[in-house]
XYZ file of N, CA, C and O in Angstrom:
396
model
N 53.981 -47.554 122.070
C 52.885 -47.153 121.243
C 53.002 -45.665 120.950
O 53.184 -44.860 121.849
N 52.950 -45.331 119.657
C 53.076 -43.936 119.240
C 51.986 -43.657 118.206
O 52.186 -43.877 117.015
N 50.824 -43.199 118.669
C 49.710 -42.942 117.759
C 49.743 -41.558 117.122
O 48.956 -41.283 116.228
N 50.626 -40.687 117.568
C 50.760 -39.335 117.019
C 49.410 -38.641 116.871
O 49.087 -38.076 115.829
N 48.618 -38.695 117.927
C 47.357 -37.964 117.957
C 46.154 -38.714 117.417
O 45.040 -38.209 117.493
N 46.347 -39.901 116.865
C 45.212 -40.668 116.356
C 44.456 -41.321 117.502
O 45.063 -41.807 118.453
N 43.129 -41.373 117.385
C 42.356 -42.141 118.345
C 42.396 -43.615 117.929
O 42.969 -43.968 116.891
N 41.799 -44.465 118.721
C 41.871 -45.906 118.465
C 41.265 -46.273 117.117
O 41.847 -47.072 116.367
N 40.129 -45.703 116.778
C 39.477 -46.014 115.503
C 40.355 -45.595 114.331
O 40.517 -46.346 113.355
N 40.936 -44.410 114.409
C 41.814 -43.930 113.340
C 43.038 -44.816 113.208
O 43.458 -45.164 112.095
N 43.622 -45.206 114.331
C 44.796 -46.079 114.302
C 44.439 -47.447 113.726
O 45.238 -48.044 113.000
N 43.247 -47.949 114.013
C 42.805 -49.208 113.414
C 42.690 -49.080 111.899
O 43.046 -50.007 111.159
N 42.185 -47.943 111.417
C 42.130 -47.701 109.972
C 43.521 -47.805 109.360
O 43.718 -48.435 108.315
N 44.485 -47.171 110.008
C 45.868 -47.192 109.530
C 46.413 -48.613 109.547
O 47.043 -49.064 108.585
N 46.173 -49.340 110.615
C 46.668 -50.718 110.702
C 46.048 -51.595 109.619
O 46.728 -52.460 109.063
N 44.789 -51.387 109.301
C 44.160 -52.143 108.220
C 44.830 -51.861 106.887
O 45.068 -52.768 106.084
N 45.159 -50.588 106.645
C 45.863 -50.193 105.424
C 47.259 -50.814 105.389
O 47.679 -51.352 104.358
N 47.960 -50.770 106.522
C 49.299 -51.370 106.596
C 49.228 -52.875 106.362
O 50.106 -53.445 105.704
N 48.202 -53.519 106.879
C 48.028 -54.965 106.694
C 47.804 -55.281 105.212
O 48.382 -56.224 104.668
N 46.986 -54.488 104.568
C 46.643 -54.729 103.162
C 47.830 -54.505 102.228
O 48.022 -55.260 101.278
N 48.638 -53.487 102.508
C 49.662 -53.084 101.547
C 51.110 -53.271 101.996
O 51.995 -53.321 101.141
N 51.398 -53.340 103.314
C 52.785 -53.256 103.771
C 53.173 -54.327 104.786
O 53.991 -54.104 105.658
N 52.605 -55.511 104.666
C 53.038 -56.683 105.425
C 52.925 -56.513 106.942
O 53.706 -57.089 107.691
N 51.932 -55.751 107.371
C 51.671 -55.671 108.799
C 50.881 -56.909 109.196
O 49.817 -57.171 108.630
N 51.401 -57.688 110.129
C 50.775 -58.955 110.497
C 50.437 -59.047 111.976
O 50.234 -60.134 112.491
N 50.364 -57.932 112.644
C 50.062 -57.922 114.072
C 48.576 -57.591 114.257
O 47.828 -57.469 113.292
N 48.154 -57.432 115.478
C 46.753 -57.152 115.791
C 46.329 -55.781 115.270
O 47.117 -54.837 115.265
N 45.086 -55.707 114.848
C 44.479 -54.418 114.520
C 43.745 -53.976 115.786
O 42.582 -54.284 116.002
N 44.520 -53.300 116.635
C 44.058 -52.978 117.984
C 44.019 -51.482 118.278
O 43.686 -51.071 119.378
N 44.370 -50.673 117.276
C 44.349 -49.233 117.489
C 45.535 -48.681 118.251
O 45.528 -47.534 118.677
N 46.572 -49.489 118.398
C 47.793 -49.080 119.099
C 48.959 -49.183 118.117
O 49.387 -50.286 117.787
N 49.446 -48.052 117.622
C 50.542 -48.082 116.652
C 51.852 -48.345 117.378
O 52.502 -47.438 117.882
N 52.208 -49.601 117.426
C 53.426 -50.027 118.091
C 54.539 -50.284 117.095
O 54.479 -49.886 115.929
N 55.548 -50.979 117.547
C 56.745 -51.234 116.754
C 56.429 -51.858 115.400
O 56.953 -51.425 114.373
N 55.577 -52.876 115.370
C 55.294 -53.539 114.101
C 54.517 -52.654 113.133
O 54.716 -52.739 111.919
N 53.660 -51.794 113.651
C 52.964 -50.831 112.790
C 53.974 -49.890 112.141
O 53.924 -49.636 110.929
N 54.889 -49.394 112.954
C 55.864 -48.443 112.423
C 56.884 -49.111 111.519
O 57.374 -48.493 110.561
N 57.193 -50.384 111.735
C 58.051 -51.109 110.787
C 57.375 -51.175 109.418
O 58.023 -50.997 108.383
N 56.072 -51.446 109.414
C 55.344 -51.493 108.149
C 55.362 -50.119 107.473
O 55.565 -50.022 106.256
N 55.152 -49.065 108.246
C 55.267 -47.718 107.689
C 56.659 -47.498 107.108
O 56.808 -46.964 106.007
N 57.686 -47.892 107.832
C 59.054 -47.685 107.352
C 59.300 -48.426 106.040
O 60.019 -47.931 105.171
N 58.694 -49.606 105.869
C 58.820 -50.309 104.583
C 58.205 -49.464 103.469
O 58.783 -49.331 102.381
N 57.038 -48.894 103.723
C 56.402 -48.028 102.727
C 57.249 -46.785 102.463
O 57.439 -46.380 101.312
N 57.735 -46.186 103.537
C 58.524 -44.967 103.402
C 59.809 -45.213 102.610
O 60.274 -44.325 101.891
N 60.397 -46.389 102.749
C 61.607 -46.730 102.005
C 61.330 -46.728 100.500
O 62.135 -46.244 99.707
N 60.181 -47.248 100.127
C 59.820 -47.355 98.716
C 59.421 -46.009 98.130
O 59.818 -45.660 97.019
N 58.642 -45.234 98.879
C 58.016 -44.045 98.298
C 58.450 -42.696 98.858
O 58.248 -41.680 98.200
N 58.982 -42.632 100.052
C 59.157 -41.331 100.692
C 60.561 -41.064 101.217
O 60.740 -40.371 102.211
N 61.560 -41.624 100.535
C 62.957 -41.283 100.780
C 63.432 -41.596 102.193
O 64.305 -40.916 102.728
N 62.853 -42.642 102.797
C 63.324 -43.065 104.119
C 64.531 -43.969 103.928
O 64.479 -44.931 103.159
N 65.621 -43.660 104.632
C 66.849 -44.445 104.487
C 67.312 -45.063 105.800
O 68.374 -45.656 105.857
N 66.501 -44.943 106.825
C 66.878 -45.480 108.126
C 66.605 -46.971 108.243
O 66.181 -47.637 107.304
N 66.852 -47.475 109.424
C 66.602 -48.882 109.718
C 65.097 -49.150 109.775
O 64.312 -48.279 110.132
N 64.739 -50.388 109.448
C 63.359 -50.850 109.623
C 63.299 -51.418 111.038
O 63.440 -52.613 111.265
N 63.140 -50.520 112.001
C 63.239 -50.910 113.408
C 61.993 -50.544 114.226
O 61.898 -50.871 115.404
N 61.052 -49.849 113.605
C 59.833 -49.480 114.310
C 59.969 -48.320 115.265
O 59.017 -47.970 115.958
N 61.126 -47.700 115.298
C 61.356 -46.543 116.168
C 60.886 -45.285 115.437
O 61.262 -45.044 114.292
N 60.084 -44.487 116.108
C 59.537 -43.274 115.499
C 60.471 -42.110 115.821
O 60.199 -41.275 116.672
N 61.594 -42.100 115.125
C 62.558 -41.027 115.272
C 62.337 -39.957 114.216
O 61.361 -40.002 113.452
N 63.253 -39.018 114.142
C 63.073 -37.893 113.223
C 63.045 -38.339 111.760
O 62.295 -37.763 110.961
N 63.811 -39.357 111.386
C 63.788 -39.839 110.002
C 62.440 -40.424 109.623
O 61.931 -40.196 108.522
N 61.854 -41.169 110.535
C 60.528 -41.743 110.293
C 59.491 -40.633 110.200
O 58.631 -40.646 109.309
N 59.573 -39.654 111.079
C 58.610 -38.546 111.051
C 58.786 -37.725 109.774
O 57.790 -37.321 109.150
N 60.014 -37.491 109.330
C 60.227 -36.762 108.076
C 59.574 -37.497 106.907
O 58.936 -36.881 106.050
N 59.739 -38.818 106.858
C 59.115 -39.600 105.791
C 57.593 -39.526 105.896
O 56.899 -39.407 104.879
N 57.065 -39.592 107.109
C 55.624 -39.448 107.313
C 55.174 -38.080 106.801
O 54.152 -37.967 106.115
N 55.918 -37.048 107.110
C 55.565 -35.707 106.653
C 55.576 -35.626 105.130
O 54.703 -34.983 104.533
N 56.529 -36.286 104.485
C 56.546 -36.315 103.014
C 55.284 -36.992 102.485
O 54.673 -36.526 101.527
N 54.907 -38.105 103.104
C 53.710 -38.820 102.693
C 52.471 -37.932 102.882
O 51.624 -37.836 101.996
N 52.387 -37.280 104.029
C 51.229 -36.441 104.328
C 51.180 -35.218 103.419
O 50.101 -34.764 103.039
N 52.319 -34.704 103.027
C 52.369 -33.574 102.094
C 51.845 -34.012 100.723
O 51.181 -33.248 100.028
N 52.131 -35.249 100.349
C 51.738 -35.745 99.032
C 50.232 -35.950 98.899
O 49.728 -35.965 97.774
N 49.503 -36.107 100.010
C 48.102 -36.392 99.811
C 47.166 -36.124 100.968
O 45.982 -36.421 100.863
N 47.647 -35.570 102.053
C 46.768 -35.378 103.211
C 46.770 -33.950 103.731
O 46.390 -33.693 104.870
N 47.226 -33.020 102.907
C 47.106 -31.616 103.250
C 48.174 -31.039 104.149
O 48.046 -29.907 104.606
N 49.242 -31.798 104.399
C 50.296 -31.261 105.254
C 51.054 -30.182 104.502
O 51.498 -30.386 103.364
N 51.203 -29.017 105.114
C 51.897 -27.900 104.474
C 53.083 -27.401 105.289
O 53.719 -26.428 104.902
N 53.372 -28.063 106.394
C 54.458 -27.618 107.259
C 55.823 -28.055 106.750
O 55.967 -28.641 105.686
N 56.805 -27.755 107.554
C 58.194 -28.113 107.231
C 58.398 -29.622 107.351
O 57.730 -30.298 108.138
N 59.332 -30.127 106.559
C 59.777 -31.511 106.686
C 60.927 -31.457 107.688
O 62.097 -31.382 107.330
N 60.563 -31.458 108.965
C 61.548 -31.201 110.014
C 61.713 -32.349 111.009
O 62.527 -32.263 111.924
N 60.941 -33.410 110.843
C 61.077 -34.543 111.753
C 60.439 -34.348 113.109
O 60.616 -35.170 114.004
N 59.664 -33.283 113.268
C 58.979 -33.010 114.531
C 57.483 -33.236 114.304
O 56.878 -32.584 113.456
N 56.902 -34.144 115.063
C 55.489 -34.500 114.891
C 54.607 -33.545 115.682
O 53.966 -33.917 116.663
N 54.597 -32.297 115.244
C 53.802 -31.280 115.913
C 52.344 -31.321 115.498
O 51.876 -32.272 114.865
N 51.632 -30.258 115.821
C 50.185 -30.237 115.603
C 49.805 -30.337 114.129
O 48.811 -30.982 113.792
N 50.578 -29.735 113.239
C 50.278 -29.827 111.804
C 50.452 -31.235 111.275
O 49.628 -31.722 110.485
N 51.519 -31.899 111.707
C 51.754 -33.292 111.311
C 50.630 -34.168 111.842
O 50.075 -35.007 111.110
N 50.280 -33.984 113.091
C 49.234 -34.804 113.692
C 47.885 -34.567 113.027
O 47.124 -35.519 112.789
N 47.572 -33.334 112.690
C 46.300 -33.034 112.022
C 46.242 -33.702 110.648
O 45.216 -34.293 110.277
N 47.327 -33.639 109.901
C 47.355 -34.274 108.579
C 47.314 -35.798 108.704
O 46.716 -36.481 107.864
N 47.926 -36.348 109.748
C 47.887 -37.793 109.984
C 46.439 -38.227 110.238
O 46.009 -39.281 109.761
N 45.682 -37.409 110.960
C 44.264 -37.699 111.183
C 43.498 -37.688 109.859
O 42.651 -38.547 109.617
N 43.789 -36.711 108.997
C 43.145 -36.652 107.678
C 43.435 -37.945 106.914
O 42.529 -38.560 106.342
N 44.703 -38.363 106.913
C 45.086 -39.618 106.250
C 44.313 -40.797 106.826
O 43.702 -41.571 106.088
N 44.321 -40.931 108.138
C 43.668 -42.077 108.793
C 42.174 -42.109 108.503
O 41.608 -43.189 108.295
N 41.549 -40.964 108.474
C 40.110 -40.904 108.236
C 39.746 -41.071 106.774
O 38.578 -41.288 106.449
N 40.742 -40.990 105.882
C 40.487 -41.195 104.449
C 40.524 -42.668 104.067
O 40.140 -43.032 102.964
N 40.973 -43.502 104.995
C 41.131 -44.927 104.688
C 39.835 -45.698 104.874
O 38.979 -45.346 105.626
């Protein structure tokens, strides 16, 4: 489980969005696990230049794609560096709370 700073309610918001748009078919339990991140990777492949495997692993490529997504609409202004630091986590919270 890799929530990147999201609380359970925020993670549930994200899972609901993934279910609606990106073929997430697992529990909406507030725990961003492998299947949640696979759904994100499917989205990132289409929109955010993700070229890695759809494996649910939150590595630097997945984080870079997340940062691109957050830069596009959630106020992220940091580097696209693949490190899920405080700026990435803060913007991820903004995204989750906007859903």
